[in-house]
Coordinates of C-alpha atoms in Angstrom, one line a residue:
M11 CA -130.3 189.3 -39.7
T12 CA -133.1 188.7 -37.1
F13 CA -132.5 187.2 -33.7
Q14 CA -135.5 184.5 -34.9
K15 CA -133.1 183.5 -38.0
L16 CA -130.0 183.2 -35.7
V17 CA -132.2 180.4 -34.1
S18 CA -132.9 178.9 -37.1
Q19 CA -129.5 178.9 -38.2
C20 CA -128.4 177.6 -34.6
H21 CA -131.1 174.7 -34.9
E22 CA -129.7 173.9 -38.6
I23 CA -125.8 173.4 -36.7
I24 CA -127.5 171.4 -34.2
A25 CA -129.1 168.9 -37.1
T26 CA -125.6 168.7 -38.3
Y27 CA -124.3 166.9 -35.6
P28 CA -127.2 164.5 -34.2
N29 CA -124.5 161.9 -32.5
V30 CA -123.4 164.3 -29.9
Q31 CA -124.9 166.3 -26.8
M32 CA -125.1 170.0 -27.4
G33 CA -126.0 172.5 -24.6
I34 CA -126.4 176.1 -25.5
A35 CA -127.8 179.4 -24.4
I36 CA -127.2 182.7 -26.3
I37 CA -129.1 185.7 -24.3
D38 CA -129.9 189.4 -26.0
G39 CA -131.3 191.3 -23.6
A40 CA -135.2 190.1 -23.5
Q41 CA -134.4 187.2 -26.5
S42 CA -133.0 184.2 -25.8
F43 CA -132.2 180.7 -27.4
Y44 CA -131.9 177.6 -25.4
H45 CA -130.9 174.2 -26.0
Q46 CA -130.7 171.5 -23.6
E47 CA -129.4 174.3 -21.5
K48 CA -129.9 172.1 -18.2
A49 CA -128.0 169.3 -19.5
V50 CA -125.0 168.6 -17.1
F51 CA -121.6 168.2 -19.1
R52 CA -118.2 167.8 -17.9
A53 CA -116.8 171.2 -17.3
A54 CA -113.1 171.1 -18.2
S55 CA -111.9 174.3 -18.0
T56 CA -114.9 176.6 -18.3
I57 CA -115.0 175.7 -14.5
K58 CA -112.3 178.3 -13.9
I59 CA -114.4 181.1 -14.4
P60 CA -116.1 180.8 -10.7
I61 CA -112.5 180.0 -9.6
L62 CA -112.0 183.7 -11.1
L63 CA -115.2 185.4 -9.4
A64 CA -114.2 183.5 -5.8
S65 CA -110.6 185.0 -6.1
Y66 CA -111.9 188.5 -6.1
L67 CA -114.0 187.8 -3.3
Y68 CA -112.2 185.5 -1.1
L69 CA -108.3 186.5 -1.9
S70 CA -109.4 190.4 -2.3
S71 CA -107.0 191.4 0.6
K72 CA -104.1 189.8 -0.9
I73 CA -105.0 189.4 -4.7
D74 CA -101.4 191.3 -5.2
D75 CA -99.5 189.2 -2.8
I76 CA -96.9 186.5 -3.8
A77 CA -98.9 183.4 -4.2
V78 CA -98.2 180.3 -2.4
I79 CA -98.0 177.1 -4.6
H80 CA -97.6 174.0 -3.5
D81 CA -95.3 171.6 -4.9
R82 CA -98.4 168.8 -5.3
L83 CA -100.4 171.4 -7.0
I84 CA -97.9 171.6 -10.0
V85 CA -99.5 170.0 -13.0
E86 CA -99.0 169.7 -16.4
G87 CA -101.6 169.8 -19.3
A88 CA -102.6 173.3 -20.2
G89 CA -100.4 176.3 -19.1
V90 CA -96.9 177.2 -18.7
I91 CA -95.4 177.3 -14.9
P92 CA -94.6 173.7 -14.8
F93 CA -92.3 174.5 -18.0
L94 CA -90.8 177.3 -16.4
T95 CA -87.1 177.6 -15.7
G96 CA -86.4 178.6 -12.0
K97 CA -89.7 179.3 -9.4
L98 CA -90.8 182.5 -10.5
P99 CA -92.8 184.5 -7.5
F100 CA -96.4 185.3 -9.0
T101 CA -99.2 187.1 -7.2
Y102 CA -102.8 185.6 -7.1
R103 CA -103.7 188.2 -9.6
N104 CA -100.9 186.6 -12.0
L105 CA -102.6 183.3 -11.1
M106 CA -106.0 184.7 -12.4
E107 CA -104.5 185.7 -15.6
L108 CA -102.9 182.3 -16.2
M109 CA -105.8 180.9 -15.2
I110 CA -107.8 182.1 -17.9
I111 CA -105.6 183.6 -20.7
V112 CA -103.7 180.3 -21.1
S113 CA -106.0 177.9 -19.4
D114 CA -102.9 177.2 -17.0
N115 CA -103.8 174.3 -14.5
T116 CA -101.5 175.1 -11.8
A117 CA -102.5 178.4 -11.6
S118 CA -105.9 176.7 -11.3
N119 CA -105.1 174.4 -8.7
A120 CA -103.4 177.0 -6.2
L121 CA -106.4 179.4 -6.9
L122 CA -108.5 176.5 -5.7
H123 CA -106.8 175.4 -3.3
A124 CA -106.3 179.4 -1.7
N125 CA -110.4 179.5 -2.1
T126 CA -111.4 175.9 -1.1
M127 CA -113.9 173.6 -3.1
E128 CA -116.3 174.3 -0.4
K129 CA -116.2 178.0 -0.9
V130 CA -116.7 177.8 -4.8
N131 CA -119.1 175.5 -4.5
Q132 CA -121.3 177.7 -2.1
L133 CA -120.7 180.8 -4.1
M134 CA -121.9 179.2 -7.5
K135 CA -125.5 178.1 -5.2
Y136 CA -125.5 181.5 -4.0
I137 CA -125.5 182.8 -7.7
G138 CA -128.3 180.3 -8.7
C139 CA -126.1 178.0 -10.7
E140 CA -128.3 174.5 -9.9
E141 CA -126.0 171.6 -11.4
S142 CA -122.5 173.3 -11.3
K143 CA -119.8 171.8 -8.9
I144 CA -116.0 171.0 -8.3
E145 CA -115.1 167.8 -7.1
R146 CA -111.5 167.6 -7.8
F147 CA -108.5 169.6 -8.7
F148 CA -107.4 169.6 -12.2
M149 CA -105.6 166.9 -13.8
D150 CA -106.5 164.6 -10.9
E151 CA -107.1 161.4 -12.9
N152 CA -107.2 159.0 -9.8
A153 CA -110.5 161.5 -8.8
V154 CA -111.9 160.8 -12.0
I155 CA -111.6 156.7 -11.7
K156 CA -113.0 157.2 -8.2
G157 CA -115.9 159.2 -9.9
L158 CA -115.5 162.9 -8.6
D159 CA -115.3 165.4 -11.5
N160 CA -116.3 169.3 -12.3
S161 CA -119.5 169.7 -14.2
T162 CA -121.8 172.8 -15.0
T163 CA -124.6 173.4 -17.5
A164 CA -124.8 176.1 -20.1
K165 CA -127.6 177.9 -18.1
D166 CA -125.2 178.0 -15.0
M167 CA -122.3 179.2 -17.1
I168 CA -124.4 182.3 -18.4
L169 CA -125.3 183.1 -14.7
M170 CA -121.6 183.4 -13.9
L171 CA -120.8 185.6 -17.1
Q172 CA -123.4 188.1 -15.9
Q173 CA -121.5 188.2 -12.7
I174 CA -119.0 189.6 -15.0
G175 CA -120.9 191.5 -17.4
E176 CA -123.9 193.1 -15.6
S177 CA -123.6 195.9 -12.6
N178 CA -125.8 194.4 -10.3
S179 CA -123.7 191.4 -9.4
I180 CA -121.6 190.0 -6.7
L181 CA -118.7 192.0 -7.9
N182 CA -117.6 195.4 -7.5
N183 CA -117.2 197.6 -10.8
E184 CA -113.7 197.4 -10.2
Q185 CA -113.9 193.6 -9.8
R186 CA -115.7 193.2 -12.8
K187 CA -113.5 195.7 -15.1
D188 CA -110.3 193.7 -14.1
A189 CA -112.2 190.2 -15.0
R190 CA -113.2 191.7 -18.3
R191 CA -109.5 192.5 -18.8
I192 CA -108.6 189.2 -18.0
L193 CA -111.2 187.2 -20.3
G194 CA -110.4 189.6 -23.3
N195 CA -107.0 188.5 -23.3
Q196 CA -108.1 184.8 -23.7
Q197 CA -105.1 183.2 -26.0
F198 CA -107.4 180.3 -27.2
E199 CA -109.3 181.6 -30.3
D200 CA -110.2 178.2 -32.1
M201 CA -114.2 178.1 -31.2
L202 CA -116.8 181.0 -30.9
P203 CA -114.3 183.3 -32.2
A204 CA -112.9 181.5 -34.9
Y205 CA -114.6 182.5 -38.0
T206 CA -114.7 186.5 -36.5
F207 CA -112.4 188.5 -38.5
D208 CA -114.2 192.1 -37.3
E209 CA -112.2 193.3 -34.3
E210 CA -115.0 195.7 -33.5
I211 CA -116.2 192.6 -32.1
R212 CA -115.1 191.9 -28.5
Y213 CA -114.7 188.4 -27.2
Y214 CA -114.5 187.9 -23.1
H215 CA -114.4 184.2 -22.8
K216 CA -113.1 180.9 -21.4
T217 CA -112.9 177.4 -23.6
G218 CA -112.8 174.2 -21.9
G219 CA -111.7 170.8 -23.6
L220 CA -111.4 167.1 -22.5
T221 CA -111.2 164.1 -24.8
G222 CA -114.3 164.3 -27.0
V223 CA -115.5 167.7 -25.1
D224 CA -115.0 171.2 -26.6
H225 CA -116.6 173.9 -24.7
D226 CA -116.6 178.1 -25.2
V227 CA -118.9 180.7 -23.2
A228 CA -118.8 184.0 -23.9
I229 CA -119.6 187.9 -23.6
I230 CA -119.7 189.3 -27.0
E231 CA -119.8 192.9 -27.7
Y232 CA -120.4 195.0 -30.6
Q233 CA -120.8 198.8 -30.4
D234 CA -123.7 199.1 -28.1
K235 CA -124.9 195.2 -28.1
K236 CA -124.1 192.9 -26.1
I237 CA -124.4 189.1 -26.1
Y238 CA -123.9 186.2 -23.6
A239 CA -123.1 182.6 -25.4
A240 CA -122.7 179.5 -23.5
V241 CA -122.0 176.4 -26.0
L242 CA -121.3 173.3 -24.2
T243 CA -120.9 170.1 -26.2
Q244 CA -119.4 166.5 -25.6
G245 CA -119.3 162.8 -27.4
W246 CA -116.6 164.0 -30.3
E247 CA -114.5 161.5 -31.6
D248 CA -111.4 163.6 -32.5
G249 CA -110.2 166.9 -31.6
F250 CA -111.7 169.1 -34.3
T251 CA -114.8 168.8 -35.6
G252 CA -116.1 170.1 -31.9
K253 CA -114.1 173.2 -32.2
K254 CA -115.9 173.7 -35.9
C255 CA -119.2 172.8 -34.8
I256 CA -118.7 175.5 -31.8
A257 CA -117.1 178.3 -34.4
E258 CA -120.2 177.7 -36.6
I259 CA -122.3 178.9 -34.0
G260 CA -119.6 181.9 -32.8
K261 CA -120.3 183.2 -37.1
V262 CA -123.6 182.7 -36.4
I263 CA -123.9 185.2 -33.7
A264 CA -121.4 187.4 -35.3
D265 CA -123.4 187.8 -38.6
Y266 CA -126.0 188.4 -36.1
L267 CA -124.4 191.7 -34.3

């Protein structure tokens, strides 16, 4: 399949879902496909990627020390920490792993607190993310009522993924390797990888979801090829169709690879 065929099939999928908003960016070297890549979406858990990047930079001196988790930052939703018996000691690296692989909201809040919102926002601006911002902790519905939220775009998510996938980034090679390891252990496989059964195709990715919102952003590799893909969607009326739509785009990418 040619890249132009990939683009054509993505347009067909987009046309199938006319009543929702989609922001898409797919990059293969010098070839690219964009659809509303600068449209701003509720970020959901994809905003945990810049928290991961920040943690390598700002917590590097204590990344394997025991982490501090304040009681007020312990929340439910995605993750496991609130449901574990007893107070287990986690390192900051453990929190980074839990934040990504099971999208743990408590781990994310603890890391966001340790890094500070200000520094994470400054980091996103530094790498060129024009529309992404963090304004609240995870599961803070009072902040949402006040009009505070976390937001991003498909274009910005690609820039964040490239900090992990490219050598000329803000992370050193060891940090990039570790970030890939964590993203590669992602446990939510029901979007971009859902229709892919070829184990040689590797996904390093982070999903996100809220009511009416489904996202998946990924570095996808097969042999010597590397694709960056960000698919952000919102406006769904159920919890299934958005995932199906993103899975269809993932299948097109896999067929192309």
